[in-house]
């Protein structure tokens, strides 16, 4: 049995081939590749990009566009309508990520749920994506850099993140920047900026506050051309309402532990 065929397949019985009845082109009939092989190849590819994506299966299953319900938020009608619009924008971005999308809002506004839903949808379409909270990403890079056992070599991991087809960074501004981490983060952002690679960022930091939590170099990249007609990045504010407390989602990341006054 070929390793790519399904041993329980009813069509080919696990051989990976089905018999095509005689026809004009093949008067004696022919063998064709069974559909199960394609199915298995697709599943394998999905698993492969999922392993590389940093997305765990639980999040992949739970945080989808289907489970994101704007009506769950404790917001007024206007707030819910706005959430619905942002959801639609994120769905569009997941279909065809172009430029940068920055979701800002306080803890519990649903931005992380949307970010992971974008990553999951993109992955389901068999595209490569890398998704992580910024603190986790920097920790992982640090472990690789320190050559910890079982870790991927630093250069490979760094390049995987930097050059991912789509990069989703949750909770920018929640990290404790050491000079090393700040430099790595800037290099990732700058790499994607110069190559115009798509990026989705969430943050509960106030982007427009003087001396905010995001490093000026990173911030200037993010805000470059934001909300201009031909702008490269788009900043969306999610406000009011508490999406999380009503059970719609659970924000991840460390920022959750310390609610930001800055962002409210
Ligand atoms: Zn088959």
PDB file of C-alpha atoms and ligand atoms in Angstrom:
ATOM      1  CA  UNK A   1       0.000   0.000   0.000  1.00  0.00           C
ATOM      2  CA  UNK A   2       1.443   3.394  -0.900  1.00  0.00           C
ATOM      3  CA  UNK A   3       2.049   5.495   2.212  1.00  0.00           C
ATOM      4  CA  UNK A   4      -0.137   8.228   0.775  1.00  0.00           C
ATOM      5  CA  UNK A   5      -3.299   6.129   0.462  1.00  0.00           C
ATOM      6  CA  UNK A   6      -6.015   5.524   3.019  1.00  0.00           C
ATOM      7  CA  UNK A   7      -6.026   1.857   4.061  1.00  0.00           C
ATOM      8  CA  UNK A   8      -9.744   2.109   4.870  1.00  0.00           C
ATOM      9  CA  UNK A   9     -10.673   3.772   1.567  1.00  0.00           C
ATOM     10  CA  UNK A  10     -13.738   2.178   0.033  1.00  0.00           C
ATOM     11  CA  UNK A  11     -12.861   3.344  -3.446  1.00  0.00           C
ATOM     12  CA  UNK A  12      -9.396   1.910  -3.773  1.00  0.00           C
ATOM     13  CA  UNK A  13      -9.165  -0.471  -0.829  1.00  0.00           C
ATOM     14  CA  UNK A  14      -5.917   1.194   0.161  1.00  0.00           C
ATOM     15  CA  UNK A  15      -4.090   0.705  -3.107  1.00  0.00           C
ATOM     16  CA  UNK A  16      -4.246   4.402  -3.926  1.00  0.00           C
ATOM     17  CA  UNK A  17      -5.492   3.645  -7.442  1.00  0.00           C
ATOM     18  CA  UNK A  18      -8.923   3.211  -8.929  1.00  0.00           C
ATOM     19  CA  UNK A  19      -9.837   1.539 -12.172  1.00  0.00           C
ATOM     20  CA  UNK A  20     -11.250   3.786 -14.876  1.00  0.00           C
ATOM     21  CA  UNK A  21     -13.679   1.970 -17.214  1.00  0.00           C
ATOM     22  CA  UNK A  22     -12.654   1.656 -20.873  1.00  0.00           C
ATOM     23  CA  UNK A  23     -13.220   4.848 -22.820  1.00  0.00           C
ATOM     24  CA  UNK A  24     -12.265   6.373 -26.132  1.00  0.00           C
ATOM     25  CA  UNK A  25      -8.810   7.358 -24.974  1.00  0.00           C
ATOM     26  CA  UNK A  26      -8.084   4.190 -23.024  1.00  0.00           C
ATOM     27  CA  UNK A  27      -9.965   1.342 -24.740  1.00  0.00           C
ATOM     28  CA  UNK A  28      -8.661  -1.111 -22.149  1.00  0.00           C
ATOM     29  CA  UNK A  29      -9.462   1.097 -19.189  1.00  0.00           C
ATOM     30  CA  UNK A  30      -6.824   2.652 -16.992  1.00  0.00           C
ATOM     31  CA  UNK A  31      -5.716   3.161 -13.450  1.00  0.00           C
ATOM     32  CA  UNK A  32      -6.225   6.594 -11.917  1.00  0.00           C
ATOM     33  CA  UNK A  33      -5.029   8.059  -8.651  1.00  0.00           C
ATOM     34  CA  UNK A  34      -7.683   7.746  -5.976  1.00  0.00           C
ATOM     35  CA  UNK A  35      -9.185  10.817  -4.323  1.00  0.00           C
ATOM     36  CA  UNK A  36      -8.094   9.566  -0.902  1.00  0.00           C
ATOM     37  CA  UNK A  37      -4.487  10.268  -1.765  1.00  0.00           C
ATOM     38  CA  UNK A  38      -5.223  13.884  -2.423  1.00  0.00           C
ATOM     39  CA  UNK A  39      -7.224  14.089   0.792  1.00  0.00           C
ATOM     40  CA  UNK A  40      -4.330  12.666   2.754  1.00  0.00           C
ATOM     41  CA  UNK A  41      -1.851  14.976   1.082  1.00  0.00           C
ATOM     42  CA  UNK A  42      -4.046  17.964   1.952  1.00  0.00           C
ATOM     43  CA  UNK A  43      -4.376  16.877   5.580  1.00  0.00           C
ATOM     44  CA  UNK A  44      -0.645  16.319   5.829  1.00  0.00           C
ATOM     45  CA  UNK A  45       0.078  19.723   4.384  1.00  0.00           C
ATOM     46  CA  UNK A  46      -2.352  21.310   6.846  1.00  0.00           C
ATOM     47  CA  UNK A  47      -0.664  19.557   9.763  1.00  0.00           C
ATOM     48  CA  UNK A  48       2.707  20.611   8.511  1.00  0.00           C
ATOM     49  CA  UNK A  49       1.883  24.292   8.232  1.00  0.00           C
ATOM     50  CA  UNK A  50       0.000  24.099  11.509  1.00  0.00           C
ATOM     51  CA  UNK A  51       3.063  22.736  13.257  1.00  0.00           C
ATOM     52  CA  UNK A  52       5.087  25.599  11.885  1.00  0.00           C
ATOM     53  CA  UNK A  53       2.429  28.191  12.665  1.00  0.00           C
ATOM     54  CA  UNK A  54       2.704  28.183  16.417  1.00  0.00           C
ATOM     55  CA  UNK A  55      -1.070  27.744  16.570  1.00  0.00           C
ATOM     56  CA  UNK A  56      -2.257  25.054  18.952  1.00  0.00           C
ATOM     57  CA  UNK A  57      -5.159  22.857  17.991  1.00  0.00           C
ATOM     58  CA  UNK A  58      -7.432  24.022  20.784  1.00  0.00           C
ATOM     59  CA  UNK A  59      -7.150  27.672  19.750  1.00  0.00           C
ATOM     60  CA  UNK A  60      -7.447  26.707  16.096  1.00  0.00           C
ATOM     61  CA  UNK A  61     -10.760  24.989  16.779  1.00  0.00           C
ATOM     62  CA  UNK A  62     -12.239  27.426  19.276  1.00  0.00           C
ATOM     63  CA  UNK A  63     -11.278  30.848  18.051  1.00  0.00           C
ATOM     64  CA  UNK A  64     -12.852  31.050  14.645  1.00  0.00           C
ATOM     65  CA  UNK A  65     -15.008  33.591  12.851  1.00  0.00           C
ATOM     66  CA  UNK A  66     -17.960  31.291  13.465  1.00  0.00           C
ATOM     67  CA  UNK A  67     -17.500  31.492  17.218  1.00  0.00           C
ATOM     68  CA  UNK A  68     -16.978  35.250  17.177  1.00  0.00           C
ATOM     69  CA  UNK A  69     -20.346  36.776  17.849  1.00  0.00           C
ATOM     70  CA  UNK A  70     -20.502  40.578  18.056  1.00  0.00           C
ATOM     71  CA  UNK A  71     -23.785  40.292  19.931  1.00  0.00           C
ATOM     72  CA  UNK A  72     -21.972  38.724  22.857  1.00  0.00           C
ATOM     73  CA  UNK A  73     -20.177  41.956  23.651  1.00  0.00           C
ATOM     74  CA  UNK A  74     -21.652  44.116  26.352  1.00  0.00           C
ATOM     75  CA  UNK A  75     -21.959  46.972  23.982  1.00  0.00           C
ATOM     76  CA  UNK A  76     -24.772  49.128  22.722  1.00  0.00           C
ATOM     77  CA  UNK A  77     -26.200  48.590  19.270  1.00  0.00           C
ATOM     78  CA  UNK A  78     -23.634  50.933  17.758  1.00  0.00           C
ATOM     79  CA  UNK A  79     -20.780  49.086  19.465  1.00  0.00           C
ATOM     80  CA  UNK A  80     -22.043  45.743  18.234  1.00  0.00           C
ATOM     81  CA  UNK A  81     -22.460  47.053  14.712  1.00  0.00           C
ATOM     82  CA  UNK A  82     -18.869  48.278  14.843  1.00  0.00           C
ATOM     83  CA  UNK A  83     -17.662  44.853  16.024  1.00  0.00           C
ATOM     84  CA  UNK A  84     -19.544  43.238  13.159  1.00  0.00           C
ATOM     85  CA  UNK A  85     -17.796  45.594  10.739  1.00  0.00           C
ATOM     86  CA  UNK A  86     -14.406  44.795  12.218  1.00  0.00           C
ATOM     87  CA  UNK A  87     -15.177  41.094  11.943  1.00  0.00           C
ATOM     88  CA  UNK A  88     -16.024  41.521   8.260  1.00  0.00           C
ATOM     89  CA  UNK A  89     -12.812  43.461   7.738  1.00  0.00           C
ATOM     90  CA  UNK A  90     -10.839  40.661   9.388  1.00  0.00           C
ATOM     91  CA  UNK A  91     -12.566  38.045   7.232  1.00  0.00           C
ATOM     92  CA  UNK A  92     -11.595  39.999   4.156  1.00  0.00           C
ATOM     93  CA  UNK A  93      -8.035  40.289   5.436  1.00  0.00           C
ATOM     94  CA  UNK A  94      -7.921  36.522   6.046  1.00  0.00           C
ATOM     95  CA  UNK A  95      -9.052  35.888   2.464  1.00  0.00           C
ATOM     96  CA  UNK A  96      -6.489  38.203   1.002  1.00  0.00           C
ATOM     97  CA  UNK A  97      -4.079  39.750   3.475  1.00  0.00           C
ATOM     98  CA  UNK A  98      -2.713  42.980   2.146  1.00  0.00           C
ATOM     99  CA  UNK A  99      -0.769  45.542   4.074  1.00  0.00           C
ATOM    100  CA  UNK A 100      -0.957  45.686   7.812  1.00  0.00           C
ATOM    101  CA  UNK A 101      -3.967  45.495  10.048  1.00  0.00           C
ATOM    102  CA  UNK A 102      -3.655  46.800  13.596  1.00  0.00           C
ATOM    103  CA  UNK A 103      -6.411  45.968  16.072  1.00  0.00           C
ATOM    104  CA  UNK A 104      -6.296  48.203  19.135  1.00  0.00           C
ATOM    105  CA  UNK A 105      -8.475  48.012  22.160  1.00  0.00           C
ATOM    106  CA  UNK A 106      -8.644  47.256  25.836  1.00  0.00           C
ATOM    107  CA  UNK A 107      -8.323  43.823  27.319  1.00  0.00           C
ATOM    108  CA  UNK A 108     -11.405  41.753  26.555  1.00  0.00           C
ATOM    109  CA  UNK A 109     -12.609  43.612  23.465  1.00  0.00           C
ATOM    110  CA  UNK A 110     -12.317  40.540  21.235  1.00  0.00           C
ATOM    111  CA  UNK A 111      -9.240  41.563  19.264  1.00  0.00           C
ATOM    112  CA  UNK A 112      -7.260  38.424  20.093  1.00  0.00           C
ATOM    113  CA  UNK A 113     -10.166  36.209  19.124  1.00  0.00           C
ATOM    114  CA  UNK A 114     -10.286  37.964  15.749  1.00  0.00           C
ATOM    115  CA  UNK A 115      -6.520  37.724  15.302  1.00  0.00           C
ATOM    116  CA  UNK A 116      -6.513  33.976  15.896  1.00  0.00           C
ATOM    117  CA  UNK A 117      -9.594  33.587  13.696  1.00  0.00           C
ATOM    118  CA  UNK A 118      -7.688  35.290  10.859  1.00  0.00           C
ATOM    119  CA  UNK A 119      -4.700  32.995  11.406  1.00  0.00           C
ATOM    120  CA  UNK A 120      -6.930  29.912  11.503  1.00  0.00           C
ATOM    121  CA  UNK A 121      -8.861  30.855   8.384  1.00  0.00           C
ATOM    122  CA  UNK A 122      -5.655  31.548   6.491  1.00  0.00           C
ATOM    123  CA  UNK A 123      -4.243  28.230   7.622  1.00  0.00           C
ATOM    124  CA  UNK A 124      -7.393  26.365   6.621  1.00  0.00           C
ATOM    125  CA  UNK A 125      -6.868  27.752   3.134  1.00  0.00           C
ATOM    126  CA  UNK A 126      -3.441  26.031   3.273  1.00  0.00           C
ATOM    127  CA  UNK A 127      -1.436  29.192   3.463  1.00  0.00           C
ATOM    128  CA  UNK A 128       1.553  29.597   5.722  1.00  0.00           C
ATOM    129  CA  UNK A 129       1.017  31.713   8.789  1.00  0.00           C
ATOM    130  CA  UNK A 130       2.931  32.315  11.972  1.00  0.00           C
ATOM    131  CA  UNK A 131       0.962  33.427  15.002  1.00  0.00           C
ATOM    132  CA  UNK A 132       2.116  34.190  18.525  1.00  0.00           C
ATOM    133  CA  UNK A 133       1.799  36.629  21.354  1.00  0.00           C
ATOM    134  CA  UNK A 134       4.750  38.986  21.234  1.00  0.00           C
ATOM    135  CA  UNK A 135       6.030  37.932  24.698  1.00  0.00           C
ATOM    136  CA  UNK A 136       5.891  34.234  23.707  1.00  0.00           C
ATOM    137  CA  UNK A 137       7.588  34.923  20.391  1.00  0.00           C
ATOM    138  CA  UNK A 138      10.448  36.783  22.027  1.00  0.00           C
ATOM    139  CA  UNK A 139      10.814  34.034  24.660  1.00  0.00           C
ATOM    140  CA  UNK A 140      10.939  31.398  21.934  1.00  0.00           C
ATOM    141  CA  UNK A 141      13.530  33.351  19.965  1.00  0.00           C
ATOM    142  CA  UNK A 142      15.594  33.806  23.104  1.00  0.00           C
ATOM    143  CA  UNK A 143      15.495  30.073  23.866  1.00  0.00           C
ATOM    144  CA  UNK A 144      16.601  29.284  20.334  1.00  0.00           C
ATOM    145  CA  UNK A 145      19.308  31.910  20.526  1.00  0.00           C
ATOM    146  CA  UNK A 146      20.593  30.441  23.781  1.00  0.00           C
ATOM    147  CA  UNK A 147      20.718  27.065  22.052  1.00  0.00           C
ATOM    148  CA  UNK A 148      18.356  25.390  24.533  1.00  0.00           C
ATOM    149  CA  UNK A 149      17.938  21.663  23.987  1.00  0.00           C
ATOM    150  CA  UNK A 150      15.075  20.686  21.715  1.00  0.00           C
ATOM    151  CA  UNK A 151      14.775  24.184  20.313  1.00  0.00           C
ATOM    152  CA  UNK A 152      14.952  24.962  16.656  1.00  0.00           C
ATOM    153  CA  UNK A 153      18.121  26.709  15.562  1.00  0.00           C
ATOM    154  CA  UNK A 154      17.729  30.436  15.984  1.00  0.00           C
ATOM    155  CA  UNK A 155      18.316  31.430  12.376  1.00  0.00           C
ATOM    156  CA  UNK A 156      15.682  29.038  11.119  1.00  0.00           C
ATOM    157  CA  UNK A 157      13.055  30.142  13.614  1.00  0.00           C
ATOM    158  CA  UNK A 158      13.839  33.813  13.106  1.00  0.00           C
ATOM    159  CA  UNK A 159      13.537  33.485   9.364  1.00  0.00           C
ATOM    160  CA  UNK A 160      10.322  31.465   9.644  1.00  0.00           C
ATOM    161  CA  UNK A 161       8.734  34.309  11.607  1.00  0.00           C
ATOM    162  CA  UNK A 162      10.228  37.169   9.650  1.00  0.00           C
ATOM    163  CA  UNK A 163       9.281  35.759   6.261  1.00  0.00           C
ATOM    164  CA  UNK A 164       6.013  33.951   7.057  1.00  0.00           C
ATOM    165  CA  UNK A 165       3.401  34.403   4.363  1.00  0.00           C
ATOM    166  CA  UNK A 166       1.271  36.047   7.040  1.00  0.00           C
ATOM    167  CA  UNK A 167       2.464  37.069  10.490  1.00  0.00           C
ATOM    168  CA  UNK A 168      -0.005  37.556  13.338  1.00  0.00           C
ATOM    169  CA  UNK A 169       1.372  39.187  16.479  1.00  0.00           C
ATOM    170  CA  UNK A 170      -0.931  39.289  19.460  1.00  0.00           C
ATOM    171  CA  UNK A 171      -0.405  41.687  22.328  1.00  0.00           C
ATOM    172  CA  UNK A 172       2.252  44.039  21.062  1.00  0.00           C
ATOM    173  CA  UNK A 173       3.459  46.241  23.907  1.00  0.00           C
ATOM    174  CA  UNK A 174       2.935  43.550  26.560  1.00  0.00           C
ATOM    175  CA  UNK A 175       6.517  42.356  26.354  1.00  0.00           C
ATOM    176  CA  UNK A 176       9.322  43.336  28.661  1.00  0.00           C
ATOM    177  CA  UNK A 177      11.820  44.616  26.192  1.00  0.00           C
ATOM    178  CA  UNK A 178      15.401  43.753  26.846  1.00  0.00           C
ATOM    179  CA  UNK A 179      17.638  45.540  24.344  1.00  0.00           C
ATOM    180  CA  UNK A 180      18.127  42.195  22.591  1.00  0.00           C
ATOM    181  CA  UNK A 181      14.392  41.471  22.354  1.00  0.00           C
ATOM    182  CA  UNK A 182      13.628  45.015  21.233  1.00  0.00           C
ATOM    183  CA  UNK A 183      16.183  44.687  18.465  1.00  0.00           C
ATOM    184  CA  UNK A 184      14.833  41.328  17.269  1.00  0.00           C
ATOM    185  CA  UNK A 185      11.274  42.616  17.269  1.00  0.00           C
ATOM    186  CA  UNK A 186      12.300  45.668  15.309  1.00  0.00           C
ATOM    187  CA  UNK A 187      14.190  43.538  12.788  1.00  0.00           C
ATOM    188  CA  UNK A 188      11.094  41.402  12.211  1.00  0.00           C
ATOM    189  CA  UNK A 189       8.810  44.412  11.793  1.00  0.00           C
ATOM    190  CA  UNK A 190      11.289  46.248   9.600  1.00  0.00           C
ATOM    191  CA  UNK A 191      11.869  43.204   7.390  1.00  0.00           C
ATOM    192  CA  UNK A 192       8.154  42.931   6.729  1.00  0.00           C
ATOM    193  CA  UNK A 193       7.832  46.660   6.289  1.00  0.00           C
ATOM    194  CA  UNK A 194      10.466  46.856   3.598  1.00  0.00           C
ATOM    195  CA  UNK A 195       9.066  43.880   1.734  1.00  0.00           C
ATOM    196  CA  UNK A 196       5.459  44.868   2.280  1.00  0.00           C
ATOM    197  CA  UNK A 197       4.645  41.489   3.796  1.00  0.00           C
ATOM    198  CA  UNK A 198       1.244  41.259   5.455  1.00  0.00           C
ATOM    199  CA  UNK A 199       1.032  41.609   9.208  1.00  0.00           C
ATOM    200  CA  UNK A 200      -1.757  41.593  11.740  1.00  0.00           C
ATOM    201  CA  UNK A 201      -1.054  43.117  15.135  1.00  0.00           C
ATOM    202  CA  UNK A 202      -3.170  43.453  18.241  1.00  0.00           C
ATOM    203  CA  UNK A 203      -2.338  45.769  21.084  1.00  0.00           C
ATOM    204  CA  UNK A 204      -3.961  47.351  24.068  1.00  0.00           C
ATOM    205  CA  UNK A 205      -1.396  50.109  24.117  1.00  0.00           C
ATOM    206  CA  UNK A 206      -2.439  53.568  23.085  1.00  0.00           C
ATOM    207  CA  UNK A 207      -0.567  54.123  19.844  1.00  0.00           C
ATOM    208  CA  UNK A 208      -0.947  57.848  20.036  1.00  0.00           C
ATOM    209  CA  UNK A 209       0.162  58.369  23.630  1.00  0.00           C
ATOM    210  CA  UNK A 210       3.483  60.116  24.072  1.00  0.00           C
ATOM    211  CA  UNK A 211       6.057  57.695  25.476  1.00  0.00           C
ATOM    212  CA  UNK A 212       3.743  54.733  25.132  1.00  0.00           C
ATOM    213  CA  UNK A 213       4.718  51.115  25.590  1.00  0.00           C
ATOM    214  CA  UNK A 214       5.673  50.439  21.997  1.00  0.00           C
ATOM    215  CA  UNK A 215       9.164  51.267  20.923  1.00  0.00           C
ATOM    216  CA  UNK A 216       9.235  54.400  18.717  1.00  0.00           C
ATOM    217  CA  UNK A 217      10.990  52.650  15.825  1.00  0.00           C
ATOM    218  CA  UNK A 218       8.373  49.901  15.761  1.00  0.00           C
ATOM    219  CA  UNK A 219       5.557  52.376  16.204  1.00  0.00           C
ATOM    220  CA  UNK A 220       6.704  54.551  13.323  1.00  0.00           C
ATOM    221  CA  UNK A 221       6.621  51.508  11.040  1.00  0.00           C
ATOM    222  CA  UNK A 222       3.154  50.575  12.222  1.00  0.00           C
ATOM    223  CA  UNK A 223       1.724  54.029  11.866  1.00  0.00           C
ATOM    224  CA  UNK A 224       3.350  54.690   8.537  1.00  0.00           C
ATOM    225  CA  UNK A 225       0.608  55.575   6.164  1.00  0.00           C
ATOM    226  CA  UNK A 226      -2.061  54.362   8.555  1.00  0.00           C
ATOM    227  CA  UNK A 227      -5.540  55.283   7.474  1.00  0.00           C
ATOM    228  CA  UNK A 228      -4.448  57.270   4.442  1.00  0.00           C
ATOM    229  CA  UNK A 229      -6.257  56.557   1.221  1.00  0.00           C
ATOM    230  CA  UNK A 230      -3.221  54.771  -0.181  1.00  0.00           C
ATOM    231  CA  UNK A 231      -1.905  53.859   3.237  1.00  0.00           C
ATOM    232  CA  UNK A 232      -0.112  50.653   3.861  1.00  0.00           C
ATOM    233  CA  UNK A 233      -1.380  49.941   7.345  1.00  0.00           C
ATOM    234  CA  UNK A 234      -4.794  50.237   8.825  1.00  0.00           C
ATOM    235  CA  UNK A 235      -5.461  50.924  12.491  1.00  0.00           C
ATOM    236  CA  UNK A 236      -8.820  49.844  13.871  1.00  0.00           C
ATOM    237  CA  UNK A 237     -10.000  50.772  17.337  1.00  0.00           C
ATOM    238  CA  UNK A 238     -12.217  48.334  19.144  1.00  0.00           C
ATOM    239  CA  UNK A 239     -13.892  50.003  22.017  1.00  0.00           C
ATOM    240  CA  UNK A 240     -16.515  49.673  24.656  1.00  0.00           C
ATOM    241  CA  UNK A 241     -18.229  46.463  25.580  1.00  0.00           C
ATOM    242  CA  UNK A 242     -16.580  43.532  27.239  1.00  0.00           C
ATOM    243  CA  UNK A 243     -16.486  40.712  24.788  1.00  0.00           C
ATOM    244  CA  UNK A 244     -14.511  38.344  26.966  1.00  0.00           C
ATOM    245  CA  UNK A 245     -16.517  38.435  30.188  1.00  0.00           C
ATOM    246  CA  UNK A 246     -19.617  37.320  28.409  1.00  0.00           C
ATOM    247  CA  UNK A 247     -17.838  34.135  27.449  1.00  0.00           C
ATOM    248  CA  UNK A 248     -17.142  34.979  23.845  1.00  0.00           C
ATOM    249  CA  UNK A 249     -13.462  34.558  24.162  1.00  0.00           C
ATOM    250  CA  UNK A 250     -10.581  34.461  26.521  1.00  0.00           C
ATOM    251  CA  UNK A 251      -7.831  36.861  25.809  1.00  0.00           C
ATOM    252  CA  UNK A 252      -4.453  35.267  25.846  1.00  0.00           C
ATOM    253  CA  UNK A 253      -1.140  36.641  26.807  1.00  0.00           C
ATOM    254  CA  UNK A 254       0.302  38.278  29.788  1.00  0.00           C
ATOM    255  CA  UNK A 255      -1.280  41.641  29.277  1.00  0.00           C
ATOM    256  CA  UNK A 256      -4.386  40.044  30.631  1.00  0.00           C
ATOM    257  CA  UNK A 257      -2.879  39.926  34.055  1.00  0.00           C
ATOM    258  CA  UNK A 258      -2.454  43.635  34.185  1.00  0.00           C
ATOM    259  CA  UNK A 259      -5.190  45.613  32.619  1.00  0.00           C
ATOM    260  CA  UNK A 260      -3.904  48.630  30.902  1.00  0.00           C
ATOM    261  CA  UNK A 261      -5.121  51.986  32.109  1.00  0.00           C
ATOM    262  CA  UNK A 262      -3.351  53.410  29.148  1.00  0.00           C
ATOM    263  CA  UNK A 263      -5.663  51.834  26.674  1.00  0.00           C
ATOM    264  CA  UNK A 264      -8.997  52.689  28.242  1.00  0.00           C
TER     265      UNK A 264
HETATM  266 ZN1  LIG B   1      -8.551   5.510  -2.025  1.00  0.00          ZN
END
